[in-house]
Structures are given as structure tokens and as C-alpha cells.
Coordinates of C-alpha atoms and ligand atoms in Angstrom, one line a residue:
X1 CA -56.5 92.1 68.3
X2 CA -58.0 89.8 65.5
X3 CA -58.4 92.4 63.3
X4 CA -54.9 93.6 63.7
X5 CA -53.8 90.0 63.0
X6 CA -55.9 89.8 59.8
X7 CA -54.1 93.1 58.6
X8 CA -51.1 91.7 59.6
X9 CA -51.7 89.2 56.8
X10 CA -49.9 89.8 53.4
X11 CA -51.4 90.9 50.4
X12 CA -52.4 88.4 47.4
X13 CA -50.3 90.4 45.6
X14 CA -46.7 90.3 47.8
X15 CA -47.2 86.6 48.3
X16 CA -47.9 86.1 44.0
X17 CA -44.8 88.6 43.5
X18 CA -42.5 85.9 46.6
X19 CA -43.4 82.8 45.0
X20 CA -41.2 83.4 41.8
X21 CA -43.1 81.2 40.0
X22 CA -42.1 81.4 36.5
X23 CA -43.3 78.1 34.6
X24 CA -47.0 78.5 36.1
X25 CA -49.6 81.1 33.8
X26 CA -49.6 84.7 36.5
X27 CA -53.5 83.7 37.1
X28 CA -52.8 80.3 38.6
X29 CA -50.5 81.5 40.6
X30 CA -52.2 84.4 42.1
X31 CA -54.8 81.4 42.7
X32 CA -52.7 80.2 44.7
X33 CA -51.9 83.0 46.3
X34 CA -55.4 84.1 47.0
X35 CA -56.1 80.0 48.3
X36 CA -52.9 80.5 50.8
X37 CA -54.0 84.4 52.2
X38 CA -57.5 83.1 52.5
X39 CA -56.4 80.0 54.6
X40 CA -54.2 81.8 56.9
X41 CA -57.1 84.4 57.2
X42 CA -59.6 81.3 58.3
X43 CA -57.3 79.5 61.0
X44 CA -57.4 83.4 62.5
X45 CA -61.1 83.6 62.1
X46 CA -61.7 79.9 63.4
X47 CA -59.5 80.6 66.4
X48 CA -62.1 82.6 68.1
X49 CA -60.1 84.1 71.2
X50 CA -58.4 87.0 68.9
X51 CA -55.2 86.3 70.6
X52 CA -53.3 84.4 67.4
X53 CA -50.4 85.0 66.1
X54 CA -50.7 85.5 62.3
X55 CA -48.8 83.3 60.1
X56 CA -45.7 84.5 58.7
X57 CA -45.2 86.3 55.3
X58 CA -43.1 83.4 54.6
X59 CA -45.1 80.3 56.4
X60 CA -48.2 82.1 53.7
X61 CA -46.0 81.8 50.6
X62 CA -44.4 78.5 51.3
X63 CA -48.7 77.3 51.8
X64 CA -49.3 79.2 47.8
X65 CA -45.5 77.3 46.8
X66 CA -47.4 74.0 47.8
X67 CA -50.7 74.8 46.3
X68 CA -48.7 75.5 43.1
X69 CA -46.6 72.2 43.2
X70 CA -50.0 70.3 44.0
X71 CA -51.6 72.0 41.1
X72 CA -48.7 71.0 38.8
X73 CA -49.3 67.9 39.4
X74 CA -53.2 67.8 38.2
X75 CA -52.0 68.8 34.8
X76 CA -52.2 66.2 32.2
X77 CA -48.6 65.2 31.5
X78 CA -46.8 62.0 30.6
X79 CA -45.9 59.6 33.0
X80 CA -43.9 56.1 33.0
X81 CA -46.1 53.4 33.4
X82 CA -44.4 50.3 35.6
X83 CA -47.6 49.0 37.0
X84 CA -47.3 45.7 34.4
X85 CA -51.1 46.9 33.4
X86 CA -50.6 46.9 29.8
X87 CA -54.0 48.6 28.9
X88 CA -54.1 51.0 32.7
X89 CA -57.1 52.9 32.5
X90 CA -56.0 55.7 34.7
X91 CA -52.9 55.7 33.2
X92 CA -54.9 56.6 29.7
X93 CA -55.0 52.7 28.3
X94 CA -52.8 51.8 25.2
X95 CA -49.6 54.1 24.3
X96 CA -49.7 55.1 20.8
X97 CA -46.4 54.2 19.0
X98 CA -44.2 56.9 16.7
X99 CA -46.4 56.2 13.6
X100 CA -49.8 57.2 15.3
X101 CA -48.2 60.1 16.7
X102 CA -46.6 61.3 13.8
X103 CA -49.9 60.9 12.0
X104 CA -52.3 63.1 14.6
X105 CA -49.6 65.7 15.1
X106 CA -49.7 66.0 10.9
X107 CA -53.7 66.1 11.4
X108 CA -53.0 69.5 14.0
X109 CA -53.1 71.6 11.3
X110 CA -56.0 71.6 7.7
X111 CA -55.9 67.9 7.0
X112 CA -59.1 66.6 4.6
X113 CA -61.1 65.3 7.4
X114 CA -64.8 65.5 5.2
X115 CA -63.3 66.6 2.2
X116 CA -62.4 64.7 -1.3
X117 CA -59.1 65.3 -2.7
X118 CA -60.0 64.0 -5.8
X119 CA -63.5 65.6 -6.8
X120 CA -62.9 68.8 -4.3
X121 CA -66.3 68.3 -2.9
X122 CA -67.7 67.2 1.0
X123 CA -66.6 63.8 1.8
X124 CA -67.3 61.5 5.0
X125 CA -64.9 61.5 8.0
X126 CA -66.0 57.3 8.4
X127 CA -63.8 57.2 5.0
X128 CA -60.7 56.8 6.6
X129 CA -59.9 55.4 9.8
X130 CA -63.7 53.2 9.9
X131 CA -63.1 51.8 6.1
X132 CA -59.6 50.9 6.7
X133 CA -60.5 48.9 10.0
X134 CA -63.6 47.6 8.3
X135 CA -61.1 46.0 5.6
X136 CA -58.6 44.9 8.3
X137 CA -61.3 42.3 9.5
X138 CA -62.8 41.7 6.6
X139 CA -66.5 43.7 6.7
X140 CA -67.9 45.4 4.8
X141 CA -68.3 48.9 6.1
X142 CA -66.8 50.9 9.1
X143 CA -67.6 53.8 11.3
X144 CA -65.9 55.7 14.5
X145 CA -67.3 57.1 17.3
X146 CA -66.0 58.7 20.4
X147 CA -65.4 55.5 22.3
X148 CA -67.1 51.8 22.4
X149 CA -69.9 52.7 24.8
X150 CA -70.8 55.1 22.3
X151 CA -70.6 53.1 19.7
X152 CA -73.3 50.5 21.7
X153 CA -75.3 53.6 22.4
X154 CA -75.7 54.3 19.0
X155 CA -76.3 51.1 17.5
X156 CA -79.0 50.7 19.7
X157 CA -80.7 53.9 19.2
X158 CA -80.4 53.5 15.4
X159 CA -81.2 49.9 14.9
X160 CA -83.5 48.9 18.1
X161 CA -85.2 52.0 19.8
X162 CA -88.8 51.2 20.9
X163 CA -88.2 47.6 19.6
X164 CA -87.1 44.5 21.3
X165 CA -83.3 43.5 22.1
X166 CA -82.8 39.8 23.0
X167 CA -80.0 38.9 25.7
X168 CA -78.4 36.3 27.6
X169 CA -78.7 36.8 31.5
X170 CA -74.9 35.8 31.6
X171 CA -74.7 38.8 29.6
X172 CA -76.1 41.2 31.6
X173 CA -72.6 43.0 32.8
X174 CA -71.2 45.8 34.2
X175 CA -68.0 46.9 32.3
X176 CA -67.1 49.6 35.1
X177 CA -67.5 53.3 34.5
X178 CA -71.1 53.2 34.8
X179 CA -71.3 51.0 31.7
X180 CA -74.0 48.4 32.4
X181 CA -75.8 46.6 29.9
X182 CA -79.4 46.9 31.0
X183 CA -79.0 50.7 31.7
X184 CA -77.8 50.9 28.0
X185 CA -80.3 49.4 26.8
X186 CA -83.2 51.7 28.7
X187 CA -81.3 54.6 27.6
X188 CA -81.5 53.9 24.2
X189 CA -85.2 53.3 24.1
X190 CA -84.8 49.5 23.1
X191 CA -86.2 47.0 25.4
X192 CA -84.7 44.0 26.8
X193 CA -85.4 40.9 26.8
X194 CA -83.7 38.5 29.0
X195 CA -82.9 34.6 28.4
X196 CA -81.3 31.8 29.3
X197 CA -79.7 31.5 33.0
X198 CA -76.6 33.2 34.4
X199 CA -74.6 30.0 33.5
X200 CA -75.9 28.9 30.1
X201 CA -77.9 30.2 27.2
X202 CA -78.7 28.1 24.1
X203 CA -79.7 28.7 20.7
X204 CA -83.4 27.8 21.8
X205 CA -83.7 30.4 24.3
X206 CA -83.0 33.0 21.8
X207 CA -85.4 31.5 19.3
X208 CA -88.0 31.5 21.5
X209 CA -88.0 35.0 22.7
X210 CA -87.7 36.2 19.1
X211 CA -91.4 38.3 17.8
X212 CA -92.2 40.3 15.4
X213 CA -90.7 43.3 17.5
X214 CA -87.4 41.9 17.7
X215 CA -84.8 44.3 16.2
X216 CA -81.7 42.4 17.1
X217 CA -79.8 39.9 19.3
X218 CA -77.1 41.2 21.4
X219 CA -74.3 39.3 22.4
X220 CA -71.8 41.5 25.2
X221 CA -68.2 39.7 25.6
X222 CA -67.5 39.5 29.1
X223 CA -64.5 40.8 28.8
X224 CA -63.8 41.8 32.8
X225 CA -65.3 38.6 34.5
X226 CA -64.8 34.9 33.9
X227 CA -66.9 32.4 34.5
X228 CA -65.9 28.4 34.8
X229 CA -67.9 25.5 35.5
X230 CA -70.9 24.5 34.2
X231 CA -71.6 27.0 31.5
X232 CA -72.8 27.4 28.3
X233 CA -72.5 30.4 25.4
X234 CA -74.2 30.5 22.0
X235 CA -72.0 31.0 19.8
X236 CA -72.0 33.9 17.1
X237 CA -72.8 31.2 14.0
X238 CA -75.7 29.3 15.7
X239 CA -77.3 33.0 16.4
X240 CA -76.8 33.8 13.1
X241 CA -79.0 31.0 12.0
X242 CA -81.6 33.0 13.4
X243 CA -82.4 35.3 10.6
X244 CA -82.1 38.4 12.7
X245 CA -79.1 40.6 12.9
X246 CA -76.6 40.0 15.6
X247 CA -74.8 42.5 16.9
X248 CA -71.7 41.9 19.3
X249 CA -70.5 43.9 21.7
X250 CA -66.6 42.4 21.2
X251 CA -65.4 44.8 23.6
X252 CA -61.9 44.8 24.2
X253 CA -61.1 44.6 20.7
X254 CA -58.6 41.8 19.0
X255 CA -59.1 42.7 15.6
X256 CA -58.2 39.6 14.5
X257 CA -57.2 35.9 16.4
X258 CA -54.4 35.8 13.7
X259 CA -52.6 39.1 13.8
X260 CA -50.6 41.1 14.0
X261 CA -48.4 38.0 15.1
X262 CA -46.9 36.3 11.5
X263 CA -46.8 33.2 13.9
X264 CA -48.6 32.3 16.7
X265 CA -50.7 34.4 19.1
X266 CA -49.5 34.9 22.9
X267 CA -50.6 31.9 24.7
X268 CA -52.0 34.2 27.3
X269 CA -55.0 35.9 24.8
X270 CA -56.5 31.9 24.8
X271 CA -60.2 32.4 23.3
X272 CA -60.5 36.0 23.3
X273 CA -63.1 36.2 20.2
X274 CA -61.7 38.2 17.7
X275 CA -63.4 40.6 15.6
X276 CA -62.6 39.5 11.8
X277 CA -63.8 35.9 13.7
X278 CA -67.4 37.6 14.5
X279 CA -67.7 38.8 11.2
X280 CA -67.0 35.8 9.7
X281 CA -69.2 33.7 11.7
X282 CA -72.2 35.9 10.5
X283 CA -72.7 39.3 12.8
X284 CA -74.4 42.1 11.3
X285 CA -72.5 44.1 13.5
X286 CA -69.1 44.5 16.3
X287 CA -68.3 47.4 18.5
X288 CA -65.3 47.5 20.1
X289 CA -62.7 50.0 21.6
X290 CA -59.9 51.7 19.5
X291 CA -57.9 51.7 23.0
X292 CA -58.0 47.9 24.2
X293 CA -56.6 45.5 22.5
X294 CA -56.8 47.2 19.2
X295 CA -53.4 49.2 20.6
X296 CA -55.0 52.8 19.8
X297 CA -56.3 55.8 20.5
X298 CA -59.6 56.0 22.8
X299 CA -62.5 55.5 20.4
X300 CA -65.6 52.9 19.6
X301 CA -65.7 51.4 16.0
X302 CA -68.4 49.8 14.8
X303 CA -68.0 47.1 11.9
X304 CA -70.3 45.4 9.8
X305 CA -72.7 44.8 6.8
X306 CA -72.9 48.3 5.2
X307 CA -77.1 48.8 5.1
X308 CA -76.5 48.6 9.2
X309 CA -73.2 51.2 8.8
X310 CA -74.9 53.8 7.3
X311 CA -78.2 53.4 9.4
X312 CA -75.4 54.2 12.3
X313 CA -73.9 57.2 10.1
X314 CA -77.2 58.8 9.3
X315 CA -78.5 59.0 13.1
X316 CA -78.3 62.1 14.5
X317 CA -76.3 61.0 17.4
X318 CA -73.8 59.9 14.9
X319 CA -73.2 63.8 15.0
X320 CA -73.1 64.2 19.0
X321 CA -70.7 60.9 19.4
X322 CA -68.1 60.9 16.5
X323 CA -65.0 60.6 16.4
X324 CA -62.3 64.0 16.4
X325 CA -59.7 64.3 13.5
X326 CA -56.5 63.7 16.2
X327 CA -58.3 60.9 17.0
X328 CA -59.0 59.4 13.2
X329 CA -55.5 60.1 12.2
X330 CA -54.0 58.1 15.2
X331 CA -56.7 55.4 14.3
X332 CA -56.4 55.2 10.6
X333 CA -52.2 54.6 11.5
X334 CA -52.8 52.2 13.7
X335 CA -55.4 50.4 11.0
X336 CA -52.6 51.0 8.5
X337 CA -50.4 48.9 10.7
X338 CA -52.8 46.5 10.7
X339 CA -52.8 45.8 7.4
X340 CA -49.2 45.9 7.1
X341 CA -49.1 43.0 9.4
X342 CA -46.9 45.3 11.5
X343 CA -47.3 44.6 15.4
X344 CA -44.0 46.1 15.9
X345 CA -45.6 49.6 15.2
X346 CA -48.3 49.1 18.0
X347 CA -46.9 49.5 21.5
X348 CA -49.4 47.2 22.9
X349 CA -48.5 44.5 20.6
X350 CA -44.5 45.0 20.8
X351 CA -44.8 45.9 24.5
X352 CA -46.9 42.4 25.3
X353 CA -44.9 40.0 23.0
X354 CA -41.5 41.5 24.1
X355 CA -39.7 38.0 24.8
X356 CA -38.7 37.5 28.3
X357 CA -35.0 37.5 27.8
X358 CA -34.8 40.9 26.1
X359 CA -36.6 41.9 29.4
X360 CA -34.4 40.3 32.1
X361 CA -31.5 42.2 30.0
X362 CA -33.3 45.2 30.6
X363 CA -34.3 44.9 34.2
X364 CA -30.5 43.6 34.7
X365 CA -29.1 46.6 33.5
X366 CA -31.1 49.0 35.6
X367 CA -30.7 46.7 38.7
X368 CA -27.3 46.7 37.9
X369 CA -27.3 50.4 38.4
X370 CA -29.5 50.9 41.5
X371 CA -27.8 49.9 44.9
X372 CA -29.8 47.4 46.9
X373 CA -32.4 46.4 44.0
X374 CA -33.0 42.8 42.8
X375 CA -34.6 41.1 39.1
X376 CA -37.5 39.1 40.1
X377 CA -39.9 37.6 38.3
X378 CA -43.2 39.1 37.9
X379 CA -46.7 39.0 35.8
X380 CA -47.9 41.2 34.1
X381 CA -51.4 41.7 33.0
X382 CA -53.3 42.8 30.0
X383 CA -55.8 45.3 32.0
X384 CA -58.4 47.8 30.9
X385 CA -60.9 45.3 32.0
X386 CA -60.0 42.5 29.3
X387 CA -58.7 39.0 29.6
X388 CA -59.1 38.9 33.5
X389 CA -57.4 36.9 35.5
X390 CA -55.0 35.9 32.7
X391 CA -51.4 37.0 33.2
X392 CA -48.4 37.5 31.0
X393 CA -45.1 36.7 32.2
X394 CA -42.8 39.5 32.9
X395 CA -39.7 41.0 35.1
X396 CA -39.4 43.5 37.0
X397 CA -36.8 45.8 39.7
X398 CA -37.7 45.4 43.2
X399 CA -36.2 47.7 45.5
X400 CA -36.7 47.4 49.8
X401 CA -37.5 50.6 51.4
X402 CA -38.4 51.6 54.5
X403 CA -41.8 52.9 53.3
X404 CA -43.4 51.3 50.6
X405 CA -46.1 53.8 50.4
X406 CA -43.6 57.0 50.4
X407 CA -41.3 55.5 48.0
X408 CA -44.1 54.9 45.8
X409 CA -45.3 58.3 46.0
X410 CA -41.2 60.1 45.7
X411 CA -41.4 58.0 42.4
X412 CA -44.7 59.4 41.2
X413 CA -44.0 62.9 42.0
X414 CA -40.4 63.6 41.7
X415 CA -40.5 61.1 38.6
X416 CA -43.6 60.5 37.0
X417 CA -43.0 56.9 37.4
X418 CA -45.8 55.1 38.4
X419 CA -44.5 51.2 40.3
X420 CA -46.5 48.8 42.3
X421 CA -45.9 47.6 45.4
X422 CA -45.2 43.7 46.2
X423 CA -44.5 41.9 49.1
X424 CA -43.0 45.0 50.8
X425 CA -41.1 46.3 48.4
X426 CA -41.4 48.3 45.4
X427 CA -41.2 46.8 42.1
X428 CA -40.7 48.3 38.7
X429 CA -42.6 46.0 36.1
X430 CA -40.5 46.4 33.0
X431 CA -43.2 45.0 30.4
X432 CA -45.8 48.1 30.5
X433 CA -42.5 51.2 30.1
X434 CA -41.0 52.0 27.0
X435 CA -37.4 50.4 26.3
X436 CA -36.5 54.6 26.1
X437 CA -38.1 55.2 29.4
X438 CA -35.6 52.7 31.3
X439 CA -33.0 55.0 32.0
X440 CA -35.4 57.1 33.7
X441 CA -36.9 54.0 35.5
X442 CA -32.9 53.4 36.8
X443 CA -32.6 57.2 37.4
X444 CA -35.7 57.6 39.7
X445 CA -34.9 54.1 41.6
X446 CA -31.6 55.2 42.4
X447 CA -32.7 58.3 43.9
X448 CA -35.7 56.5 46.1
X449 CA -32.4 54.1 47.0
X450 CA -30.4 57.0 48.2
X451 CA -33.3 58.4 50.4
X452 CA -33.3 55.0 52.0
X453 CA -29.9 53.9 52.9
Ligands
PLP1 C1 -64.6 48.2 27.6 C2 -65.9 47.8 27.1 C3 -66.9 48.7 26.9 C4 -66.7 50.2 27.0 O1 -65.7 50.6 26.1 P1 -65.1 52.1 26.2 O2 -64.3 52.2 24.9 O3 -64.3 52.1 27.4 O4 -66.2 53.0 26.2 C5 -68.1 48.2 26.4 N1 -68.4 46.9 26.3 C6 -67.4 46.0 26.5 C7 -67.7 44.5 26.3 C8 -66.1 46.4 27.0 O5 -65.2 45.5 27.2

């Protein structure tokens, strides 16, 4: 009897041929197929009397239909970011704006990536993208790995392996992502050497932990945790004074506390160092990320006196870690920008400083067109583990459903738009989508509305 179920089962081939897919590549699909046959064949197996009745033809293909759709939906692809997390890590961190994209899809094809135009001979790929940025804050040299872990990695094999590496114990952090300080360190064959307290850290303690084996002082922003109270930093100048080189791990990356704003910064970036500000005070070196604050693509850049730069560039990890030319053509845009003073070409920056009246206009207007749904105030954040805590004003669509957590999902998968939910209701936070994107904001909301009423 079992065995006259199991060749009752369809063919991988008939259920391929029933599901009709057409946008899916023939091998995925007969994946599917084979997953959906191979199931059915299992609950006959794991029945164990012999007596069951095998699942349809059509109860098999409408199983490989639904492998397919789930499959479709592990595909990279864009989605519309209403979460209010400016920088959303799963959600890829900052959007590049036209200019950046423009400039990697030109980079596609032969672009000069090591190669001098003028002279015809080999050049550097750290001439572009890591010179430009180096210039936009005012150091001397520049160079571009793969992202800012990397870049720490690297500046510690290059300028501290088998040597000492002094640290504050407030410093000590985790950045998430398996990034933690100490681990770093080990990897890298520097060791560490801890001072101060969790709390505070003074000039002194750094002094006196300083040998002849000391390669550098670190300094790690902490840019996902906040500490208040009684606490003390040293700042950048005052380790400076200590005739070794500093290097700080900036993190989340404000180029600059001055720009791209022509007035004044948001009020909501308070003392987030900046890294022109770091150089200035006297660092040998800043890492940061290219997809924090900077508004970018994901990369690490490393800025700083030159002698240090091209220690960096010469390591032979330099090799394994650098940067891709997609990557340094986004990146070299976006440093362009920079030194344009242009904030409006950065998403980040446009998207974060979008005054709050231009956004209750927008969040009116798609309210306006979604039965049942309501402005409200929200806040926003700045995300991808940086300024925590701190929240930017914003507005948003709220909708009441009957499920929160299946109206959330209907948006993500029939719409790619990804909401939050708040007090029982679903809310669209208009300050991390795309002006463009609102009419498909209003679109998917309206459907989710319909379901519901
Ligand atoms: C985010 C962060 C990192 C890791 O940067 P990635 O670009 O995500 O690799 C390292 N250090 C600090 C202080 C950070 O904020």
C-alpha cells in the first residue's frame, strides 16, 4: 500500500512543468519542485501504517508554488524602509543618493581603478575615494578598506602586532556583530593594555602604562552605549601630548561637526566627535565606517598622517581587506559631495534634516488617502548602532488593524515596505522612505486598510 502511495506521487518533472513559473531561473524551480515531491514522499514514509492517502498532484505543486514565493523573497531586492531607523543595519544602513549611484553603475564597466590616466602606468586604488576623504577632514592621507572593522583590524596588525596597545576600560566595547574590542586586539597580535576604570580614565593612566613596547594608544568611541554620571574621557589633545600615536576608532563616522549643514548641526548629533575634529586635535590616525554617518556605501576608511597611511597600504592584509571599485566609486561621490558642501546629495543627510513640516505635508497626504489612518507624531532614530538613545523628531501614518503582526507582514511581502508597530497599531515613519517612495507607502497602506475593514 505505501509503496503504491509513493508511486502515486508526481514526478519532479510534472510538478516543475504545473507551476508555470516563468520569472524564477528552470533550476530553482525544479528545486522546488524536488523540495515539494520529497516532502509529500516523507509525511507517507513518516506515517508508518501504509494506509495514507497521497497528497494530491495539485496539494504537491501548490507546496513547490510556496517554496518558490518563499524563495523569492530571500533574494536581495529593494525594500521601503519606514522603520524611522535612519542608518537600519538589516535594512543595508545608509541609502546612497542618485549621485553615488550614477557613479558605481559608470564604474560597472573598465573604469581606471589602479591605473594613471595621465602617465598610462599602474596607479593606487587609495587615490581616489581615500585622498578625497582624507582632504574632506583635513589629513593628510587616506585609505579604504572593506568596512571599519577592517580598517581597525588592519591598523592594528600593521602598526601594533606583538607590541603593546593602551586602553581605557570604558573602552572596552562590544559594537555588535561579533565586533569586540579585546577580541580585536588578540586577533591582531597586539596586546592590550587596560587603564583607568569603567567610569573614568585620565591622562595619567595612560602615561603610566606607556613602555618602550607601546605602539599606540587607542581610543574606541562608544558609539552604541551611553554612559552618564560620574564619568570621565581623555580627550584626543591631552593623549596627544603623549608622544605616541593615537589612533581613534571614530566609529560611526561624522566627517566633520561642521558639515554638510551651511548652518547649524541637528541638535540631536550633540557631541558626537567628528572626524576632521580628531585630526585636528592631534590623532595619528581615525577609522570610521563609509555607511554610518558618513551617508555611504559599506566600507572602513582610515585617515591620518601619511607615514602611518602607507604603513596600512603596504601590509599584506591591505590586499585581503580593500575596498571593490563599486564600492570606491560610490565612496569617492559621496566624498565629492562632501566637498561641495552638498548634504542635499546624501540621503542620510537630507533624509535626517528634512524639516518637520515638509513631513507632516507628506504623511498628510498619504493619510489623506488611506481610510481609517491618522498623522501622529513620532521619533525617529539615527540607528546602526550610533547616537543611542538620542531621537530625531519625526511623523508618521498609523493605521489600527486587527493584527498588528499580520499587517506588518502583508506590508513586507506584498509590498516591500518595511513599518513598525506602536501602541497597537501600525505606523509608517515617514523620515527613513524616500519622498518617491510615498506613493507606494499610501498604496500598500490602503491595501492592509481594505483587508481590515
Ligand atoms: C560600527 C563600528 C564599528 C564597526 O564598523 P563596520 O563598518 O560596521 O564594520 C567599529 N567600531 C565602532 C566604534 C563602530 O561604531
Amino acid at each position: 500500500m505505501a509503496e503504491d502511495a509513493r508511486r502515486a506521487l508526481p514526478s519532479v518533472e510534472r510538478v516543475a512543468a504545473a507551476m508555470g513559473c516563468t520569472t524564477l531561473p528552470r533550476a530553482l524551480v525544479v528545486d522546488c519542485a524536488r523540495r515539494a515531491v520529497d516532502a509529500a514522499r516523507a509525511a507517507l514514509d513518516g506515517n508508518g501504517h501504509g494506509n495514507a492517502m497521497p497528497p494530491t498532484h495539485d496539494a504537491v505543486v501548490e507546496h513547490a508554488l510556496a517554496l518558490a514565493a518563499a524563495g523569492t523573497l530571500e533574494l536581495l531586492q529593494p525594500v521601503i524602509n519606514a522603520t524611522g531607523v535612519l542608518l537600519h543595519t538589516n535594512l543595508g544602513r545608509a541609502p546612497l543618493g542618485d549621485y553615488a549611484i550614477t557613479a558605481l553603475t559608470a564604474a560597472a564597466g573598465a573604469t581606471n581603478l589602479e591605473y594613471r590616466l595621465a602617465e598610462g602606468t599602474r596607479g593606487s586604488r587609495h587615490a581616489h575615494a581615500g585622498s578625497l576623504l582624507a582632504l574632506a577632514c583635513g589629513a593628510e592621507a587616506g585609505i579604504v578598506v572593506n568596512n571599519n572593522a577592517a580598517a581597525v583590524v588592519l591598523t592594528l596588525a600593521a602598526l601594533a602586532r606583538d607590541r603593546e596597545v593602551v586602553v581605557s576600560r570604558g573602552e572596552l566595547v562590544e559594537i555588535g556583530g561579533g565586533f569586540r574590542v579585546p577580541e580585536i586586539l588578540a586577533e591582531t597580535g597586539a596586546r592590550l593594555v587596560e587603564v583607568g576604570t569603567t567610569n573614568r580614565t585620565r591622562r595619567a593612566d595612560y602615561e603610566r602604562a606607556c613602555t618602550d613596547s607601546t605602539a599606540l594608544l587607542l581610543k574606541v568611541h562608544a558609539s552604541n552605549y551611553r554612559m552618564i554620571g560620574f564619568t570621565e574621557t581623555t580627550p584626543v589633545h591631552e593623549l596627544a601630548s603623549l608622544a605616541l600615536p593615537v589612533v581613534v576608532d571614530a566609529g560611526s563616522g561624522l566627517l566633520d561637526v561642521h558639515t554638510p549643514w551651511l548652518d547649524a548641526a541637528p541638535a540631536w548629533l550633540q557631541d558626537e566627535p567628528g572626524v576632521r575634529q580628531c585630526i585636528d586635535e592631534g590623532a595619528a590616525l581615525v577609522t570610521f565606517s563609509g555607511d554610518k554617518l558618513l551617508g555611504g556605501p559599506q566600507a572602513g576608511i582610515v585617515v591620518g598622517r601619511r607615514e602611518f597611511v602607507d604603513r596600512l597600504a603596504a601590509h599584506p592584509l591591505a590586499r585581503a581587506l580593500r575596498a571593490d571599485k563599486l564600492t570606491l566609486a560610490a565612496l569617492q561621490s559621496v566624498a565629492l559631495s562632501y566637498l561641495a558642501q552638498d548634504g542635499a546629495a546624501i540621503p542620510l543627510w537630507s533624509m535626517a534634516t528634512t524639516p518637520l513640516d515638509v513631513l507632516r505635508a507628506r504623511a498628510a497626504a498619504i493619510a489623506g488617502a488611506v481610510e481609517g489612518s491618522a498623522v501622529i507624531d513620532t521619533e525617529a532614530a539615527a540607528g546602526g548602532g550610533s547616537l543611542p538613545g538620542l531621537t530625531i523628531p519625526s511623523l508618521g501614518v498609523a493605521l489600527d488593524v486587527g493584527s498588528v503582526t499580520n499587517a506588518l507582514r502583508e506590508l513586507r511581502v506584498e509590498h516591500r515596505v518595511i513599518a513598525r508597530s506602536e501602541a497597537g497599531r501600525i505606523v509608517c515613519d515617514l523620515r527613513s522612505v524616500p519622498p518617491a517612495a510615498d506613493a507606494v507607502v499610501a498604496d500598500a497602506l490602503r491595501a492592509v486598510a481594505a483587508a481590515t475593514h
